[in-house]
XYZ file of C-alpha atoms in Angstrom:
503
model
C 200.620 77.207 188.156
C 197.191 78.315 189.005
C 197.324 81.234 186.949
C 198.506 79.037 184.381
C 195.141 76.767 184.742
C 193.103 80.100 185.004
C 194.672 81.356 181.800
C 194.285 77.632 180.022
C 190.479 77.365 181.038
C 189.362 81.172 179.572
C 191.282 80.341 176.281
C 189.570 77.017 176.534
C 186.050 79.201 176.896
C 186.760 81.451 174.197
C 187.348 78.888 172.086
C 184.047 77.132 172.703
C 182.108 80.231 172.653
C 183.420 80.759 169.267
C 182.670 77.609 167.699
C 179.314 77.599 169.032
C 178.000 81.506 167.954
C 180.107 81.064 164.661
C 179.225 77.090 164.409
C 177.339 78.108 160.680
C 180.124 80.512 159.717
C 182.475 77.654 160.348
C 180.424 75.793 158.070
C 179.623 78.482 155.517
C 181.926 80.894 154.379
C 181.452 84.041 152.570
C 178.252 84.338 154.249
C 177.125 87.535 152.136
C 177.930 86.232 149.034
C 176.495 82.727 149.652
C 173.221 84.760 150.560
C 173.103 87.209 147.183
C 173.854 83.981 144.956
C 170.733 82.473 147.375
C 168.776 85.655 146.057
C 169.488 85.425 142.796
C 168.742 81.436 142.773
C 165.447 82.386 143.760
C 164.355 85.049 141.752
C 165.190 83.877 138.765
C 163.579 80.821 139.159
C 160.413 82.684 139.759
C 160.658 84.375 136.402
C 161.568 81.271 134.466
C 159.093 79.398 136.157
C 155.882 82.010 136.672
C 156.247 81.274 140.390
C 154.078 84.370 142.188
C 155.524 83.981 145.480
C 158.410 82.387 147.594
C 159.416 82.489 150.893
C 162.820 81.376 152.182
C 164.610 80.361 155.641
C 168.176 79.410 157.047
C 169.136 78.829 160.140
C 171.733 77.263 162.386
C 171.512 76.100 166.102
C 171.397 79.749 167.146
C 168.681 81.411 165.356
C 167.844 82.588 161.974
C 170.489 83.082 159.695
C 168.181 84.405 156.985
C 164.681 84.637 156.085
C 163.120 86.862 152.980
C 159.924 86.878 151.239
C 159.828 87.206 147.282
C 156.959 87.566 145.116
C 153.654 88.508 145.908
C 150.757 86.782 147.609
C 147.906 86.717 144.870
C 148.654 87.025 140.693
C 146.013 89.274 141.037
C 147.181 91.614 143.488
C 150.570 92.788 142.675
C 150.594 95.379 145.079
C 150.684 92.465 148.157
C 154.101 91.381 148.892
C 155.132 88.095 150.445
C 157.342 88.223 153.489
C 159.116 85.842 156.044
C 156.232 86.143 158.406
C 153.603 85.114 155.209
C 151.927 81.998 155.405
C 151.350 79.294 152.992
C 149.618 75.665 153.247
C 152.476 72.671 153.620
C 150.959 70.053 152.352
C 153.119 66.412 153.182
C 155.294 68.619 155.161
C 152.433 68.543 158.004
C 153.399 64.983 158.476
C 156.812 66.033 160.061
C 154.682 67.502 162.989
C 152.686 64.828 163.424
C 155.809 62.601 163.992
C 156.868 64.965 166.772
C 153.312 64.667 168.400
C 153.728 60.538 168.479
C 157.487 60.761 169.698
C 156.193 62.493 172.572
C 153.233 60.517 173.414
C 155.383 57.973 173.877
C 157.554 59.713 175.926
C 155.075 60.353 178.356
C 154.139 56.871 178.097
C 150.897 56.851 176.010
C 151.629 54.625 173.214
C 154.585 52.601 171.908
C 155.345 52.793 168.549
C 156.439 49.650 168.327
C 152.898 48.176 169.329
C 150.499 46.969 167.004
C 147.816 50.035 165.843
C 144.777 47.882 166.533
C 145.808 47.720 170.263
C 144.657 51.518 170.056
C 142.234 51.591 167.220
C 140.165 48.614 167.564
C 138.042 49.025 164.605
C 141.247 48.751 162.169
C 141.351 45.891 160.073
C 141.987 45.767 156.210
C 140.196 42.375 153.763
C 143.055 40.326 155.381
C 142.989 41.413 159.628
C 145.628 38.888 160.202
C 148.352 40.756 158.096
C 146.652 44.656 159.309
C 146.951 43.660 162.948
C 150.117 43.087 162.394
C 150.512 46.865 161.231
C 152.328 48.917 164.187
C 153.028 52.847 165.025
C 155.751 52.729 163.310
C 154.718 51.086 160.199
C 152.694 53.981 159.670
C 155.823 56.408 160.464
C 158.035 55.243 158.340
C 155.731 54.158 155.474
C 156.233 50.371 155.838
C 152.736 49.577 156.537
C 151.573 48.154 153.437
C 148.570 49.986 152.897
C 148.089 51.542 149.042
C 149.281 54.538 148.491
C 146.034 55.633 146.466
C 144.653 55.423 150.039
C 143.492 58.994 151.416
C 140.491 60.553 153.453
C 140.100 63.943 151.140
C 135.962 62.860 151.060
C 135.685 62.637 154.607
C 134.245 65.699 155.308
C 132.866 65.710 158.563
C 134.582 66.921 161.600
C 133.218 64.627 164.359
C 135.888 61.818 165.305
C 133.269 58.961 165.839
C 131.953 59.976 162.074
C 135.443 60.221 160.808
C 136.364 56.470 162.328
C 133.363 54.896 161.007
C 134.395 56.306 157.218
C 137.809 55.348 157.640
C 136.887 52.151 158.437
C 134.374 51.626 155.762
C 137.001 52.563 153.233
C 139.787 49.983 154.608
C 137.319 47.193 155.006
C 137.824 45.937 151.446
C 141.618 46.965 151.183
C 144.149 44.338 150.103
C 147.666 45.513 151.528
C 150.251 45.566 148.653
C 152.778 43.727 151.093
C 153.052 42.487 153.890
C 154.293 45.090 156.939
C 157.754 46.118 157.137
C 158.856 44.889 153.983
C 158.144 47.438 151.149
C 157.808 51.622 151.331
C 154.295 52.897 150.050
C 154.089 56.212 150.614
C 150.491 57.077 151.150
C 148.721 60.061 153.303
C 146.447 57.575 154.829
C 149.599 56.241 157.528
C 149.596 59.755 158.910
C 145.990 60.245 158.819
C 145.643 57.185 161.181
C 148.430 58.845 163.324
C 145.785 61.743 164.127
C 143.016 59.515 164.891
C 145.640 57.674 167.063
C 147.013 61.202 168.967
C 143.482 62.175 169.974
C 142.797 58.451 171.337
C 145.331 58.373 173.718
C 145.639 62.226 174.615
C 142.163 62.759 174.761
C 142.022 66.125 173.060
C 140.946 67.083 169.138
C 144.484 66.465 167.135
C 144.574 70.338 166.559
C 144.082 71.687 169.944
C 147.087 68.993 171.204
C 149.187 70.267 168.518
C 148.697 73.808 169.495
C 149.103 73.142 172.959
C 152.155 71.229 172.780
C 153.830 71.731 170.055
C 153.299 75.453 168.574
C 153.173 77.522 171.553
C 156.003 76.162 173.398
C 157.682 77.000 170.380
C 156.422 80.342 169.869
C 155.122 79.232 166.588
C 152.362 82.037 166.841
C 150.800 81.866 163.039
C 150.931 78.125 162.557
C 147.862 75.845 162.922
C 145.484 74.202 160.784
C 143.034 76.619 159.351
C 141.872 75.602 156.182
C 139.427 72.939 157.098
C 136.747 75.820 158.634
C 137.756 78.522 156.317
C 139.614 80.286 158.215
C 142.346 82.068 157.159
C 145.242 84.557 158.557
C 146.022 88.313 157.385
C 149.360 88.143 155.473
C 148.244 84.600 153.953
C 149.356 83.590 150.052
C 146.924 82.287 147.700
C 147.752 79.352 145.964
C 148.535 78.632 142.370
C 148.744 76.255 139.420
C 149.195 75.841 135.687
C 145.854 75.021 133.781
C 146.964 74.783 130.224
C 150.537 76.407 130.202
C 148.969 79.275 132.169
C 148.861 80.343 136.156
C 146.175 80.398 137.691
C 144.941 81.324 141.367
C 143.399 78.209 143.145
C 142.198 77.721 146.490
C 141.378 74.063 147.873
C 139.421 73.452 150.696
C 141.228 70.393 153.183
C 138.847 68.441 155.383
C 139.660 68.050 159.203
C 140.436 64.283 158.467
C 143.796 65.312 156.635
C 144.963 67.733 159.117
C 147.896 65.640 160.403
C 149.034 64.498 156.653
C 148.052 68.046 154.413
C 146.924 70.917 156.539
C 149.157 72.501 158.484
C 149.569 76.391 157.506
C 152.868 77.969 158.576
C 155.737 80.727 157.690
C 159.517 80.719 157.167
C 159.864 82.876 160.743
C 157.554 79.787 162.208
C 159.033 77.125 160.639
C 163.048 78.434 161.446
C 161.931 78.319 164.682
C 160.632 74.610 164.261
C 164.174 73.613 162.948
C 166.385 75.346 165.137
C 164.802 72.852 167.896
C 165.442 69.778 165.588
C 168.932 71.140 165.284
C 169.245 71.794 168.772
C 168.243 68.029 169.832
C 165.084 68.946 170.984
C 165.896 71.862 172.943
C 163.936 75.354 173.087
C 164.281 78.500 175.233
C 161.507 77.056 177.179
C 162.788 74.113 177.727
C 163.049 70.376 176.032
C 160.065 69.872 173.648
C 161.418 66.123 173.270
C 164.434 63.796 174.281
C 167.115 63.690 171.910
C 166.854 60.013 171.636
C 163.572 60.632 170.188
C 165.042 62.846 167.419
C 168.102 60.841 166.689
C 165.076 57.788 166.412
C 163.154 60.073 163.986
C 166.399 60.511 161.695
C 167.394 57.202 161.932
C 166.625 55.454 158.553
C 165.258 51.797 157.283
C 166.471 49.816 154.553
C 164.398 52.026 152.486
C 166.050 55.496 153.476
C 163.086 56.406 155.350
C 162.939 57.877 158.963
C 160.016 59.283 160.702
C 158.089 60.808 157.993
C 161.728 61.981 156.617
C 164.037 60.808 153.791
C 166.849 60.254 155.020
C 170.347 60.662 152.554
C 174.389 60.738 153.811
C 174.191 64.700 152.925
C 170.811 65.624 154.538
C 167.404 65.078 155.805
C 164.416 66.601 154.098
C 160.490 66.348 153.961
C 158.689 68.020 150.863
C 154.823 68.937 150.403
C 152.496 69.835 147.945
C 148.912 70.981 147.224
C 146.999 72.179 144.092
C 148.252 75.467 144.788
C 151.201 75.229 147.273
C 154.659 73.154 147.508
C 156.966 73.377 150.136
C 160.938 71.967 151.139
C 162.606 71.584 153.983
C 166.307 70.059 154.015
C 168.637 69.864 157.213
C 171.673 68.791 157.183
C 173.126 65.283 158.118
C 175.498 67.044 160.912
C 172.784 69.021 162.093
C 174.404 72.261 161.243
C 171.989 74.088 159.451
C 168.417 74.011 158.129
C 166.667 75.375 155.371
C 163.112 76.117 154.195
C 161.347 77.537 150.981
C 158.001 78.226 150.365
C 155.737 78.747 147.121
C 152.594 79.659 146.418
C 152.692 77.701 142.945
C 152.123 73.683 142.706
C 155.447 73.041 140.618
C 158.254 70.517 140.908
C 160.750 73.201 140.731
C 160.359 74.380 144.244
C 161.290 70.325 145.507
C 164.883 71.600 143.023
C 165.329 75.091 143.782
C 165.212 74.019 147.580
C 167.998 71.579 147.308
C 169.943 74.094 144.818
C 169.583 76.640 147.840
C 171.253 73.579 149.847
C 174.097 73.157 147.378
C 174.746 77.069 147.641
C 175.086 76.878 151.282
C 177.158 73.972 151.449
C 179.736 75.764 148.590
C 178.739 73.256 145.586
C 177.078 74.687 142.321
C 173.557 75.073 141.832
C 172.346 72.765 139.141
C 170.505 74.468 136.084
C 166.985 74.285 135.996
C 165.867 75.380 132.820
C 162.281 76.022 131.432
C 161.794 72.813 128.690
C 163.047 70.535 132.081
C 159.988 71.597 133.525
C 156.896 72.045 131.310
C 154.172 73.855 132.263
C 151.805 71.489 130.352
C 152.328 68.057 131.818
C 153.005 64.842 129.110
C 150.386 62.656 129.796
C 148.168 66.146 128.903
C 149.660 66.718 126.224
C 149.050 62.417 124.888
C 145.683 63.115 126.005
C 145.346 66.044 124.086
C 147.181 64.364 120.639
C 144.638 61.227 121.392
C 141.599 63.851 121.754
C 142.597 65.798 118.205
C 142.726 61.838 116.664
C 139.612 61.531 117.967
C 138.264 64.530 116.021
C 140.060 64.177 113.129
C 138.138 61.106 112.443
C 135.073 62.091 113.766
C 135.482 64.898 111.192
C 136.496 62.968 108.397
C 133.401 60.215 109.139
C 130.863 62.942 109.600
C 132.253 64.590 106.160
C 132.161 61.686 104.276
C 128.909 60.606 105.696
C 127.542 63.685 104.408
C 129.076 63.907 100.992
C 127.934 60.580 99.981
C 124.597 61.462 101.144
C 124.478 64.926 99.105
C 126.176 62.248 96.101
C 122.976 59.693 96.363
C 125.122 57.369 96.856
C 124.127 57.018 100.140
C 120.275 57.010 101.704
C 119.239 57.464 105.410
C 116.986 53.895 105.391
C 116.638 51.773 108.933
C 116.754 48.030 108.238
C 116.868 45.157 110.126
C 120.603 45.088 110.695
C 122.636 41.667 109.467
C 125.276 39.714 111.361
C 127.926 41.432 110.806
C 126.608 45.038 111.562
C 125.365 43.699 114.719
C 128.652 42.598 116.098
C 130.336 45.719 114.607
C 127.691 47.734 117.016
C 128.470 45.321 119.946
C 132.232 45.768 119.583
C 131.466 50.133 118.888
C 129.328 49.764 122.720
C 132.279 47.600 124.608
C 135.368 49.921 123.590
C 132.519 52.845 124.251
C 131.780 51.788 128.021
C 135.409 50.177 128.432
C 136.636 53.538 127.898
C 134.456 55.380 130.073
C 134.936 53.172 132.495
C 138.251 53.376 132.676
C 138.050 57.446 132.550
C 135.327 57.850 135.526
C 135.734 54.697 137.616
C 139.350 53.381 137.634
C 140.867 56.400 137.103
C 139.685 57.852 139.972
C 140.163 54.848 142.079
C 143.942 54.938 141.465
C 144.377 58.305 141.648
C 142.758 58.022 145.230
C 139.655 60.240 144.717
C 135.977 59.479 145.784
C 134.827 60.544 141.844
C 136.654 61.750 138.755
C 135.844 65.207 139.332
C 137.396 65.705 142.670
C 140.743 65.236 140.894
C 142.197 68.015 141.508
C 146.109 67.538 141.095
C 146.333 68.099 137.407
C 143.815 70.292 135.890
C 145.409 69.843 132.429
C 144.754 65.793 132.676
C 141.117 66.331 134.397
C 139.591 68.951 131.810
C 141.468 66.497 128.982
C 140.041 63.957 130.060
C 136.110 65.421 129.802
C 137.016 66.598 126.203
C 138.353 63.633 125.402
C 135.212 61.304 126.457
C 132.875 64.056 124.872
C 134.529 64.028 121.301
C 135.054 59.681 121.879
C 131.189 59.531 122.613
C 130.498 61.926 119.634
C 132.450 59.819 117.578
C 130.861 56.423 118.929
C 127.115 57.938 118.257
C 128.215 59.083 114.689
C 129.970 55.576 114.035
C 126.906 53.662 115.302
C 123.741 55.792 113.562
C 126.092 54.811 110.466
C 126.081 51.484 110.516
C 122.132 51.333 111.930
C 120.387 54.024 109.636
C 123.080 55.237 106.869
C 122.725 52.448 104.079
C 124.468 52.486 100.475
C 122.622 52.698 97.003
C 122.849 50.014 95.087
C 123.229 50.989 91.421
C 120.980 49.241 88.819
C 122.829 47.379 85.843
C 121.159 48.384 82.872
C 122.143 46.201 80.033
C 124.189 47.028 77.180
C 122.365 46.461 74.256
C 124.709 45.653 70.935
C 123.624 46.795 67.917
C 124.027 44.504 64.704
């Protein structure tokens, strides 16, 4: 009977020791080929999208399935290949850290998230404080807060926290909320942003030293931190990319310390596998818990909005995306906690956000969907009606200027300043309102909605930004011509010379 037990328990053993080293090859068959079609998924998305560099990650509970770098680090340097230890700016996907920071503040009984943020920054308060105080840790987690999503600190350059909490609240002081808290989702970097100011409140230390100390080193996260702030940079770190005109181009941005918690977090695919293996594992690291479970199951758990913790939460899967100028990033778990992916890209496309959840299609045994060049064009369409408005523009400007000057060389015109009539001067009224409305619109609202302190600093889309300046060049070209026409540029009137009849 006992050997009977004995026997019962070891089979019982074996089996669990199987499931748990092959838990991922229970899940995903024909591992090798899953991981060439993977390979291929990649690459050619890098050729049909001009993508310099990608890096890629999958793991499972027990370590890293799979990790490969593809590309090369700089356009302009062939010769420097991109591996799984390369690293490349986040973006958004910083803001998953940060939520892991806050979960275990209030573990250790710092903060609550479900208390009001004004209880720990006093200074916060929005045009309407009754509906902002109302604004908790969570509100800001899960995007619920209200605040625009225009709202960012990129002009906050400075790296002192009393400097950075007087600009912050400058900037919210006029603020109208777009809803009241809790009861819309507008994403905006400004929720996480707050979360820093909030972690180095209540821990005492500068946001990136408590990240580094709890966070990256007890999990052996050895090339991630935030280093683009103070120009620093690592060896074996890609240079980012972006289309300008249907072409790629190198571009490096510069982050300020203020966005650290929502932008600029610089990591790997070995770092980052290691970062999802303890999500996967409930919190757990060979060092030891780096938060309660209950905390992770709380940062998956979604609102009415399908929105956890700085995650979007969907029946299949988890994920969290970023993007900069030059960089976008994806990372996709899924909803069983099984496996976890990453990808990387030095490029600021769309197409990594797809080829990411592709690469999750291919490990789960579905079909990648196609993603074909004319899905993605590399000259955005509101360039491209900029640039049809901008040759309009010219056309007319070069038909008027033409015209103007055939007349003239005809006599039928004369260059003449006279006291302009009525009707002139409301035609030269109406030519200086569109004139101003237009500008106006191009270097003050524009930049207001877009979330930048002036029209220059928009960075995003260099296509829409240099359009833009050619377009209000040519349009005040054209106004100038159309207004010295109507004030100087007069018509000959022809003398009637009677016809004389002969008898």
């Amino acid at each position: 009977m006992i050997k009977k037990i004995v026997v019962l328990m070891i089979c019982i053993l074996c089996i669990l020791l199987f499931t748990s080293t092959d838990k991922f090859s229970a899940t995903i068959s024909d591992r090798d080929q899953k991981i060439k079609q993977i390979e291929v998924e990649i690459e050619n998305n890098m050729k049909t999208h001009d993508i310099p560099g990608m890096a890629f990650a999958l793991v499972d509970s027990n370590g890293i399935v799979y990790s490969k770098g593809f590309g090369t680090l700089d356009i302009r340097e062939d010769t420097q290949q991109i591996d799984e230890n390369t690293n490349f700016n986040l973006g958004s996907l910083s803001k998953v850290f940060t939520t892991i920071a806050i979960m275990q503040l209030q573990e250790k009984g710092l903060l609550r998230i479900e208390d009001p943020v004004v209880n720990y920054l006093p200074w916060f308060k929005t045009r309407d404080a009754l509906m902002s105080n109302q604004i908790t840790i969570k509100h800001l987690l899960n995007h619920s807060s209200g605040l625009p999503s225009r709202l960012n600190v990129h002009e906050v350059k400075s790296v002192d926290q009393q400097e950075i909490k007087i600009q912050i609240s400058d900037k919210l002081r006029n603020v109208m909320l777009v809803a009241k808290p809790g009861e819309t989702f507008e994403y905006t970097n400004m929720n996480t942003d707050l979360l820093q100011i909030i972690i180095e409140e209540v821990s005492d230390v500068p946001f990136t030293k408590y990240m580094d100390e709890n966070i990256f080193k007890p999990l052996g996260m050895n090339r991630t931190g935030y280093f683009t702030f103070d120009d620093q940079q690592l060896s074996n770190t890609a240079i980012g990319h972006r289309y300008h005109w249907g072409k790629i181009k190198p571009f490096k941005e510069k982050l300020v310390y203020a966005t650290s918690s929502s932008a600029g977090l610089s990591s790997n695919a070995t770092d980052l596998s290691k970062f999802m293996m303890c999500l996967l594992n409930e919190g757990e690291t060979p060092m030891g818990n780096l938060i309660r479970s209950n905390s992770i199951n709380e940062v998956f758990r979604a609102n009415k909005y399908g929105i956890g913790y700085n995650w979007y939460i969907y029946p299949q899967n988890m994920y969290m995306e970023g993007g900069l100028p030059g960089f976008t990033s994806t990372m996709v778990l899924n909803s069983d906690k099984s496996f976890g992916l990453v990808l990387l890209s030095n490029s600021k496309q769309d197409i990594t956000f797809h080829s990411g959840f592709n690469l999750f299609r291919i490990v789960e045994g579905g079909t990648p969907k196609p993603l074909l060049g004319e899905d993605f064009p590399k000259v955005k369409s509101a360039a491209k009606i900029i640039l049809s408005i901008t040759m309009f523009i010219c056309t007319i400007l070069v038909y008027v200027v033409g015209a103007t000057f055939y007349n003239l060389a005809k006599g039928r015109h004369t260059v003449t300043f006279v006291k302009p009539i009525f009707s002139k001067i409301c035609m030269m009224i109406l030519l200086l309102a569109l004139y101003f409305g237009v500008m106006y619109y191009i270097y003050v609202l524009f930049p207001y909605y877009v979330g930048v302190p002036s029209f220059f600093d928009f960075q995003k889309e260099p296509d829409v930004t240099s359009g833009l300046i050619i377009l209000s060049i040519m349009y005040t070209s054209l106004s100038f011509v159309l207004f010295l026409k109507i004030l100087i540029i007069q018509k000959v009137k022809l003398s009637k010379t009677p016809i004389k009849l002969s008898c």
